[in-house]
Tab-separated table of C-alpha atoms in Angstrom:
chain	number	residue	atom	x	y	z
A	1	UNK	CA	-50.000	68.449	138.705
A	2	UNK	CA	-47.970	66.124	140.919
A	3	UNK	CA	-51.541	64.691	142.104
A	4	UNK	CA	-53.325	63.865	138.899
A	5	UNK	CA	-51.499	62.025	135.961
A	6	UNK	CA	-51.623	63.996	133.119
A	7	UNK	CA	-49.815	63.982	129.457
A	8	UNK	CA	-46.125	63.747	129.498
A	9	UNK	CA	-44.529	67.467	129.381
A	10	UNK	CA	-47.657	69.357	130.638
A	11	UNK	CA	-46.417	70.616	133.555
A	12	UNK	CA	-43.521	72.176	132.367
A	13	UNK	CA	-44.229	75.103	131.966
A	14	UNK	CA	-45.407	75.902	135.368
A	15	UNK	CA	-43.487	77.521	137.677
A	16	UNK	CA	-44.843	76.997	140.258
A	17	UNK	CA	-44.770	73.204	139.774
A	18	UNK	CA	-40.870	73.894	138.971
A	19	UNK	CA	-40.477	75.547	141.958
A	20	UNK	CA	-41.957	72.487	143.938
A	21	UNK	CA	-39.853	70.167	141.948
A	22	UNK	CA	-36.609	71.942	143.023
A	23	UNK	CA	-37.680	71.762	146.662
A	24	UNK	CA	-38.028	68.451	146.449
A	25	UNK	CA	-34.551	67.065	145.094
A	26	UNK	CA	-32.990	70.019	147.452
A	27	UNK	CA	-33.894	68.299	150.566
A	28	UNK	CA	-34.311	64.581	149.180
A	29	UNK	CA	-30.769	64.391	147.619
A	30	UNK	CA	-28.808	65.321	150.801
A	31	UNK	CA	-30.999	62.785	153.279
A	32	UNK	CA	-30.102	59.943	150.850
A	33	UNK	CA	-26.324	60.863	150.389
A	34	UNK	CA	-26.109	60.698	153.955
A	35	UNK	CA	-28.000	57.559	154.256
A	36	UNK	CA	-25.747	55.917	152.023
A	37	UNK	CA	-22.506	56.932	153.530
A	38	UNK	CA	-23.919	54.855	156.766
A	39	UNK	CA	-24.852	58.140	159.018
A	40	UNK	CA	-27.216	57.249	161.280
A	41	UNK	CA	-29.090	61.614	160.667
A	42	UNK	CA	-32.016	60.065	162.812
A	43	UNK	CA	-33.111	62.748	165.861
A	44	UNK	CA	-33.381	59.548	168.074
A	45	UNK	CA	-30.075	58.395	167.325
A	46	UNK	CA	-28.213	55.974	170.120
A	47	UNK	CA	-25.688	57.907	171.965
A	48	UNK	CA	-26.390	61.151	171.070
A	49	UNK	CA	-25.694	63.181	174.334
A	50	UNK	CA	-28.077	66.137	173.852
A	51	UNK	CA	-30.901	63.619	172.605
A	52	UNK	CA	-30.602	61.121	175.695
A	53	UNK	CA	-30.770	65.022	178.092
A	54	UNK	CA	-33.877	66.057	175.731
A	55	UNK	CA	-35.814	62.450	176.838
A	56	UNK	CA	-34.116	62.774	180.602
A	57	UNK	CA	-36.124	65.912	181.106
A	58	UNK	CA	-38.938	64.030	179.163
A	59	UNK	CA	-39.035	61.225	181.771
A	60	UNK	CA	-38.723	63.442	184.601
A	61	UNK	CA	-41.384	65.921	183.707
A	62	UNK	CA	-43.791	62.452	183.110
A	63	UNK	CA	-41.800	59.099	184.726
A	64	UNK	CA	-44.853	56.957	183.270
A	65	UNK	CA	-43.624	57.906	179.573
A	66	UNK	CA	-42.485	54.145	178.464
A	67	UNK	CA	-40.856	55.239	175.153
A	68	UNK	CA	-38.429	58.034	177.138
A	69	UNK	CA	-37.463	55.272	179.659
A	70	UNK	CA	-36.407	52.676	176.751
A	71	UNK	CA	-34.865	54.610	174.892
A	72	UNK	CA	-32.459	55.876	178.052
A	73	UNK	CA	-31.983	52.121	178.827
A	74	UNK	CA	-31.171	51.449	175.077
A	75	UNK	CA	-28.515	54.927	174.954
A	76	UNK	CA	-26.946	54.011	178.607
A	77	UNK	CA	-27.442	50.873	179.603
A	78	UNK	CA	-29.428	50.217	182.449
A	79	UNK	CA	-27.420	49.404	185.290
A	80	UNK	CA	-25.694	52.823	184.405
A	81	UNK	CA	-28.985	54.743	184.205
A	82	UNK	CA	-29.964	53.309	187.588
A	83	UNK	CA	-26.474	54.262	189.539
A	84	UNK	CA	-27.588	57.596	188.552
A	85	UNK	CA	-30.666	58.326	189.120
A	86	UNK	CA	-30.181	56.629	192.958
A	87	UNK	CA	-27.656	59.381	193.158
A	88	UNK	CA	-30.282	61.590	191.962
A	89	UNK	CA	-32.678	60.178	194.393
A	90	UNK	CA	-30.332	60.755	197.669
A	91	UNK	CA	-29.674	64.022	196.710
A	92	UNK	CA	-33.063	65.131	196.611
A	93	UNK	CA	-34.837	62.093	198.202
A	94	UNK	CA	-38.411	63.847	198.039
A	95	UNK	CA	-38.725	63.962	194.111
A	96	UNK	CA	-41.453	62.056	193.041
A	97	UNK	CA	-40.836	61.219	189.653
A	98	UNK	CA	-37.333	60.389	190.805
A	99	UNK	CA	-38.718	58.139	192.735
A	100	UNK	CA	-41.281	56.288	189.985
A	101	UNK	CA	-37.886	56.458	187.679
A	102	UNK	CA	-35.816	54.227	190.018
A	103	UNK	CA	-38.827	51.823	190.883
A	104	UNK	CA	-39.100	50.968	187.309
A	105	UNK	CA	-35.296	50.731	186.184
A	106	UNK	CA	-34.937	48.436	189.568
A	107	UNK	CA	-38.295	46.278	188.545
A	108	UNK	CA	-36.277	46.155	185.109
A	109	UNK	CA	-33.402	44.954	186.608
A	110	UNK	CA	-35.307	42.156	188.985
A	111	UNK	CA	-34.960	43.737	192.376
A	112	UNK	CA	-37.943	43.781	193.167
A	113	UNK	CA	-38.487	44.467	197.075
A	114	UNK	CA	-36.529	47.736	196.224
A	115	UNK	CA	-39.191	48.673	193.412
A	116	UNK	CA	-41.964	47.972	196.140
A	117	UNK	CA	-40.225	50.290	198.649
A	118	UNK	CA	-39.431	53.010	195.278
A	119	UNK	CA	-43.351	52.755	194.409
A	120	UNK	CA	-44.135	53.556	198.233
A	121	UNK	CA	-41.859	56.243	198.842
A	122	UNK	CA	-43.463	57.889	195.805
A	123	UNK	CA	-46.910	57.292	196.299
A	124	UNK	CA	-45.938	59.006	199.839
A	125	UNK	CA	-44.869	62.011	198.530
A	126	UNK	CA	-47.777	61.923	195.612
A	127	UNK	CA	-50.905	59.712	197.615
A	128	UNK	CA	-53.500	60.827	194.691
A	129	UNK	CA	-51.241	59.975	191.851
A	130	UNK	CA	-52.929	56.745	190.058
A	131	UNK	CA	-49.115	55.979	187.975
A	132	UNK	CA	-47.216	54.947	191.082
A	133	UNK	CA	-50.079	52.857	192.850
A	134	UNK	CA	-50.597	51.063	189.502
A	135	UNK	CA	-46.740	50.692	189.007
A	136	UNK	CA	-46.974	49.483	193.034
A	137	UNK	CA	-49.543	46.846	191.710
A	138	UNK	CA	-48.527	45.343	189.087
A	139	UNK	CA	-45.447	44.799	190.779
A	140	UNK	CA	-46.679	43.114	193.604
A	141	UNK	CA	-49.297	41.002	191.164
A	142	UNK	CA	-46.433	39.956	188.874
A	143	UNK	CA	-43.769	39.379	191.664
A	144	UNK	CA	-45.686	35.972	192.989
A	145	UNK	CA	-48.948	33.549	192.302
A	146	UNK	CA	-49.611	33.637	195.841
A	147	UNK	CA	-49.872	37.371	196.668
A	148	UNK	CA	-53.425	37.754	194.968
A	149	UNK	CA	-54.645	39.208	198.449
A	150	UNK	CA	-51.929	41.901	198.381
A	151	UNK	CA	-52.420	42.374	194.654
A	152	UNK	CA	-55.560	43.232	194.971
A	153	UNK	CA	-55.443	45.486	197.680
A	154	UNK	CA	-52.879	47.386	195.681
A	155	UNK	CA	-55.484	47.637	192.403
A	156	UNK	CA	-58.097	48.617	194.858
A	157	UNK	CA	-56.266	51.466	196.226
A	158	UNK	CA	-55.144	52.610	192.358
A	159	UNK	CA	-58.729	52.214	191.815
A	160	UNK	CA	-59.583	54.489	194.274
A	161	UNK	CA	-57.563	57.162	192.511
A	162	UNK	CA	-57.994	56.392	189.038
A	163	UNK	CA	-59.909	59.316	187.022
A	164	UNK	CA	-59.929	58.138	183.583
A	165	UNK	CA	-62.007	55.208	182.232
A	166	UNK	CA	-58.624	53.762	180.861
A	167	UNK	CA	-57.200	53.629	183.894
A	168	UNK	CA	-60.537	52.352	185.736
A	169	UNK	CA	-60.654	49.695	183.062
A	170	UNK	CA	-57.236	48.713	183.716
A	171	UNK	CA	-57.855	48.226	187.477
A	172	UNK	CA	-61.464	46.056	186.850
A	173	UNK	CA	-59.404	43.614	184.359
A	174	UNK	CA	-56.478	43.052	186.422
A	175	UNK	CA	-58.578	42.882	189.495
A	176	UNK	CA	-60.987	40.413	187.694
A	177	UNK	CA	-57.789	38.015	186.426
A	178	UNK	CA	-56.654	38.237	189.937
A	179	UNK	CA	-59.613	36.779	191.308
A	180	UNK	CA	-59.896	34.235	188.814
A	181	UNK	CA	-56.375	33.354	189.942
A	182	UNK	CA	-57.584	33.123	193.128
A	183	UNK	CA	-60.360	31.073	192.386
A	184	UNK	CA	-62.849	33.883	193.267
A	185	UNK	CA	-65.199	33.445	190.245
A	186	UNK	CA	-67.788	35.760	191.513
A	187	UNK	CA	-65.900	38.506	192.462
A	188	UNK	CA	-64.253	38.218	189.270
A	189	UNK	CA	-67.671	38.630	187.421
A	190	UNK	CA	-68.373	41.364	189.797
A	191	UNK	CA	-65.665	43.430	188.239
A	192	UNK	CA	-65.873	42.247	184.674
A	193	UNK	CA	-69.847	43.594	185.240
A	194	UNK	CA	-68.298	46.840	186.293
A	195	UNK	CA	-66.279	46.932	183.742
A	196	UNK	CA	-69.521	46.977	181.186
A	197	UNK	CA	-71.187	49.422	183.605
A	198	UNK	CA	-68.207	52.319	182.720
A	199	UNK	CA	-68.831	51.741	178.932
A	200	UNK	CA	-72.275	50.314	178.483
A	201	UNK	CA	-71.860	51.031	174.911
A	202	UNK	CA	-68.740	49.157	174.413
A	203	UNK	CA	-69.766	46.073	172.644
A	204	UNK	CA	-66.175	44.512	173.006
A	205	UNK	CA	-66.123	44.623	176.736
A	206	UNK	CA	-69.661	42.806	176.929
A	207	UNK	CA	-67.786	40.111	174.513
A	208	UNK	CA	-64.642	39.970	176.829
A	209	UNK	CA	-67.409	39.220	179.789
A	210	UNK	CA	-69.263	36.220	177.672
A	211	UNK	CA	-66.429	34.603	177.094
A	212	UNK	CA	-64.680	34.610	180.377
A	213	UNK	CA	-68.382	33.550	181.725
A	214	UNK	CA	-67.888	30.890	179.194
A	215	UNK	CA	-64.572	29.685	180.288
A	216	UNK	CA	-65.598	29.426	183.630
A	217	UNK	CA	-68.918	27.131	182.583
A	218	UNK	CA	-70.955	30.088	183.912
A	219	UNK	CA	-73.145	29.247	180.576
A	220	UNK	CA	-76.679	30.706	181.362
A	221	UNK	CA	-75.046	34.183	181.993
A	222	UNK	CA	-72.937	33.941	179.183
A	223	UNK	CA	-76.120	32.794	176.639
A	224	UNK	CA	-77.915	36.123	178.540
A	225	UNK	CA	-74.963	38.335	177.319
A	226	UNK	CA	-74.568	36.776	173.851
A	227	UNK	CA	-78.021	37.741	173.217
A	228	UNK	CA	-77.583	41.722	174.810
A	229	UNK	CA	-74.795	41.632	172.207
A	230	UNK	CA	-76.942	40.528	169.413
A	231	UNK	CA	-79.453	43.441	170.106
A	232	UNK	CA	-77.052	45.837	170.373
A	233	UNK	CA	-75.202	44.627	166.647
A	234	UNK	CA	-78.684	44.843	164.592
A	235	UNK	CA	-77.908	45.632	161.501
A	236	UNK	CA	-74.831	44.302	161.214
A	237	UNK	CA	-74.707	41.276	159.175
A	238	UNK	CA	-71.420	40.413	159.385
A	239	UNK	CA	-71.245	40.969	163.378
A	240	UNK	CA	-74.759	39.256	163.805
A	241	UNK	CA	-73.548	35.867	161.721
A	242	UNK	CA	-70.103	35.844	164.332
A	243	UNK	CA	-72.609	36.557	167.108
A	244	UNK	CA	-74.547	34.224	166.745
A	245	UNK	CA	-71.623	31.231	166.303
A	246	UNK	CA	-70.503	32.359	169.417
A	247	UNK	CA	-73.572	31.997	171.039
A	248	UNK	CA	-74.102	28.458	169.339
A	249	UNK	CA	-71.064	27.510	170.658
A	250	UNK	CA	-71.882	28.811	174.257
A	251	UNK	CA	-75.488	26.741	174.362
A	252	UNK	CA	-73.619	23.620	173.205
A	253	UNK	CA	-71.063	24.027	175.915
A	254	UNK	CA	-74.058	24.572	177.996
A	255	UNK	CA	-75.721	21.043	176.697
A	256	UNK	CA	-78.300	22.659	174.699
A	257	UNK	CA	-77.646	21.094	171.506
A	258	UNK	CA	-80.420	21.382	169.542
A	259	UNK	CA	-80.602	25.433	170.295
A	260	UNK	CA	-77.177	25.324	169.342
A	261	UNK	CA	-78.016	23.927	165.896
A	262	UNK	CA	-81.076	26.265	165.328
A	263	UNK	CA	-78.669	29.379	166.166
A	264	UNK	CA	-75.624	27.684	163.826
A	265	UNK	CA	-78.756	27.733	161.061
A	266	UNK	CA	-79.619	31.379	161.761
A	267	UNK	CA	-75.818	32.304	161.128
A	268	UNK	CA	-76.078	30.252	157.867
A	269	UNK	CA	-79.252	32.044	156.702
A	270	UNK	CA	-76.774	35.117	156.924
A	271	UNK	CA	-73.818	34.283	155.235
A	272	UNK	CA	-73.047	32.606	151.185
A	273	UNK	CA	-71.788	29.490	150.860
A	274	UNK	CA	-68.469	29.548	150.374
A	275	UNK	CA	-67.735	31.814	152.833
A	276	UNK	CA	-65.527	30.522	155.904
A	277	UNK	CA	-67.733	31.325	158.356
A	278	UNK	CA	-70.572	28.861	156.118
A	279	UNK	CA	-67.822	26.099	156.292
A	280	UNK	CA	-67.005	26.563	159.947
A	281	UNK	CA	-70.809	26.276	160.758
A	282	UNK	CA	-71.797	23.566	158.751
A	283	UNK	CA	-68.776	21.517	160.518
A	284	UNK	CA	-70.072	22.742	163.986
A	285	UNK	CA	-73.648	21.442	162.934
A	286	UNK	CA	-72.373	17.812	161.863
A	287	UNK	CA	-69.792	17.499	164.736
A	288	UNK	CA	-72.855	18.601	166.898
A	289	UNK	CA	-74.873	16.161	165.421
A	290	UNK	CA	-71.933	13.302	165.798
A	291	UNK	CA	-71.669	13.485	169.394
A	292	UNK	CA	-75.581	13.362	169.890
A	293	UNK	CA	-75.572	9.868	167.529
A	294	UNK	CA	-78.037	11.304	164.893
A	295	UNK	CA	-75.899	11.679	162.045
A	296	UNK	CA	-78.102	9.371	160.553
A	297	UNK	CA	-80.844	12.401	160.772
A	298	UNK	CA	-79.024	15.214	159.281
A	299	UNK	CA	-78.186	13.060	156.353
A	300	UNK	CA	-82.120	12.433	155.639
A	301	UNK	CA	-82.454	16.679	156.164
A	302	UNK	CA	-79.727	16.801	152.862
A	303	UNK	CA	-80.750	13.618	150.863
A	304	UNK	CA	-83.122	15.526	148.485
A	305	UNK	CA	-81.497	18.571	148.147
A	306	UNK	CA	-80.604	19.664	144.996
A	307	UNK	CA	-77.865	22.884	145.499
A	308	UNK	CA	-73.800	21.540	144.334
A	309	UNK	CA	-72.979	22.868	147.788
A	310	UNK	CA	-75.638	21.066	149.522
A	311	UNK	CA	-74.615	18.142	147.898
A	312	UNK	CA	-71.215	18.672	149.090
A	313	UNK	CA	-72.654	18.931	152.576
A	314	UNK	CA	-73.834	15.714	151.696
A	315	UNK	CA	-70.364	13.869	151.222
A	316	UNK	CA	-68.793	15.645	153.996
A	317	UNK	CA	-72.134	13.887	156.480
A	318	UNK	CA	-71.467	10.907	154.825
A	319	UNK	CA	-67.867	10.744	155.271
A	320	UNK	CA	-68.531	11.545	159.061
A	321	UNK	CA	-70.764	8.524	159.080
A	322	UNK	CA	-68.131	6.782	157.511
A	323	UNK	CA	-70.523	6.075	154.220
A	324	UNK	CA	-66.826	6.602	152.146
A	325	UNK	CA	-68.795	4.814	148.437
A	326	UNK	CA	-72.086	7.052	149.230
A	327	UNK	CA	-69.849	10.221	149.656
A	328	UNK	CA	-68.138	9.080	146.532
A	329	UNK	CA	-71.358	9.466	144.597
A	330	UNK	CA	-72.255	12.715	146.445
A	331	UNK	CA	-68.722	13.941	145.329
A	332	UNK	CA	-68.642	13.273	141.557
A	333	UNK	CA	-72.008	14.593	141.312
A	334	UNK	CA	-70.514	17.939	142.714
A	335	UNK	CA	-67.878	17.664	140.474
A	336	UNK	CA	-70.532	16.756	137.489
A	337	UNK	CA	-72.803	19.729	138.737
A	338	UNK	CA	-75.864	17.710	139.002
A	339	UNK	CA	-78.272	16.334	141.621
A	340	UNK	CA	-76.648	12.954	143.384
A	341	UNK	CA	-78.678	9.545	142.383
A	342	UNK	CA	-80.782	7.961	144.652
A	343	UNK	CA	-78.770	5.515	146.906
A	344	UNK	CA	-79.968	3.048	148.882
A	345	UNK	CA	-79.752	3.500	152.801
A	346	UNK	CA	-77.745	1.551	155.428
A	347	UNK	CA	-79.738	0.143	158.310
């Protein structure tokens, strides 16, 4: 009854319905009463001593727990939080998560050698655990631009114990930027290939790898995985007509400008008209056309057509050639939905 609208007074006579109804204001009236007198009845709320000891045990039983640790820092304040769980720590100086716990709240509060030597103590107690030699890592690869070698010797070693693809996929990426800040492109693409190898399926990661092969004017492998990706999205129309823009773009990066055009055309043959993607490609194909000097050519190739939004292509090459009367007469015949007149060409 309360799912499906039906005539006014129908459900009345239900009981059980009544019943419902009853339940509903009982426990709906009270929560807004309270919300309007200003108490904050939240479980989470700041302050609350018993709440702040519930996510204290939280953190301890699982220091990697993000949303424990914030909401400690945002209940106590972190330099407060920190005083006590270093008195925590020399008390019993062989707790592990004790030891993660400080590391972070002194990475939070910039001191960083002393996170270092809190990630190290703790990855001595723990060797295998993959938390504190990641928290070691990114510490050392955010602390300076010039410890790449140490970074990655630290991402290595979390490597080494990392079980989970996440956490393998975390390693590969940060290990890949890190040679790329380094300047190490091939060792960089030798970890963004591993990072395809753990999810061969995973269409997105093969995308992350074409671009970044892309960025780094690696252009014949990047073409090469463009077209893996296009295989693998068959069938997807949408997918295929981005694909294959992106892969456009890639072969005129890579000089290849006619290929470019012939795969912007494909992408066209997939998508209507008015549809962004239809715009974005037709500019792609004039601006290609601009910078080879042939504008001239790809006006002939839309002269005769007889579409509205051909002829609008039409205006918008003219205007490019800077033809601003002829694109005049393209435009009003858009605008008069019929064919453009015959104009006489520029030499």
């Amino acid at each position: 009854c309360l799912l499906a609208p039906r005539p006014l007074g129908t459900c009345s006579g239900d009981p059980t319905v009544s019943l419902r109804l009853a339940l509903l204001f009982a426990f709906a009236f009270p929560l807004v009463a309270r919300a309007e007198k200003g108490d904050d009845w939240r479980p989470d709320a700041r302050g609350d001593a018993a709440v702040l000891t519930r996510f204290k045990r939280m953190l301890e039983s699982d220091p990697g727990r993000d949303f424990a640790l914030k909401r400690l820092i945002d209940g106590l304040g972190l330099a407060p939080l920190l005083a006590e769980y270093e008195a925590k720590v020399k008390a019993t100086p062989h707790h592990f998560a004790l030891r993660v716990i400080v590391g972070r709240l002194e990475q939070r509060s910039g001191r960083i050698e002393n996170a270092l030597a809190s990630f190290r103590a703790a990855i001595k107690e723990r060797p295998d655990s993959f938390l504190a030699r990641r928290l070691l890592a990114e510490t050392i690869a955010d602390a300076s631009a010039d410890s790449t070698d140490d970074a990655a010797r630290a991402f290595e070693a979390a490597l080494q114990v990392a079980k989970k693809k996440d956490e393998k996929r975390l390693c590969f990426k940060r290990l890949a930027a890190i040679a790329v800040r380094g300047r190490d492109i091939a060792k960089a693409l030798g970890y963004w290939r591993s990072l395809v190898d753990l999810e061969p399926g995973n269409i997105f990661a093969r995308e992350e790898l074409a671009q970044t092969l892309t960025s780094h004017g690696l252009h014949d492998e990047a073409i090469r995985e463009w077209k893996a990706i296009l295989v693998a999205r068959k069938g997807d129309t949408a997918k295929t007509a981005e694909t294959l823009r992106e892969l456009g773009r890639t072969e005129e990066a890579a000089g290849a400008w006619e290929a470019a055009v012939a795969t912007y055309r494909r992408a066209l043959a997939l998508v209507v008209p008015k549809h962004w993607l239809a715009r974005d490609l037709h500019e792609r194909i004039r601006n290609t056309y601009k910078q080879q000097g042939k504008l001239g050519l790809l006006e002939a190739l839309f002269e005769n057509k007889k579409a509205p939004d051909d002829i609008a292509e039409l205006a918008r090459i003219r205007e490019a050639m800077g033809k601003e009367n002829e694109a005049i007469v393209a435009w009003r015949a858009v605008i008069a939905g019929r064919p453009a007149e015959p104009t006489p060409r520029l030499a």
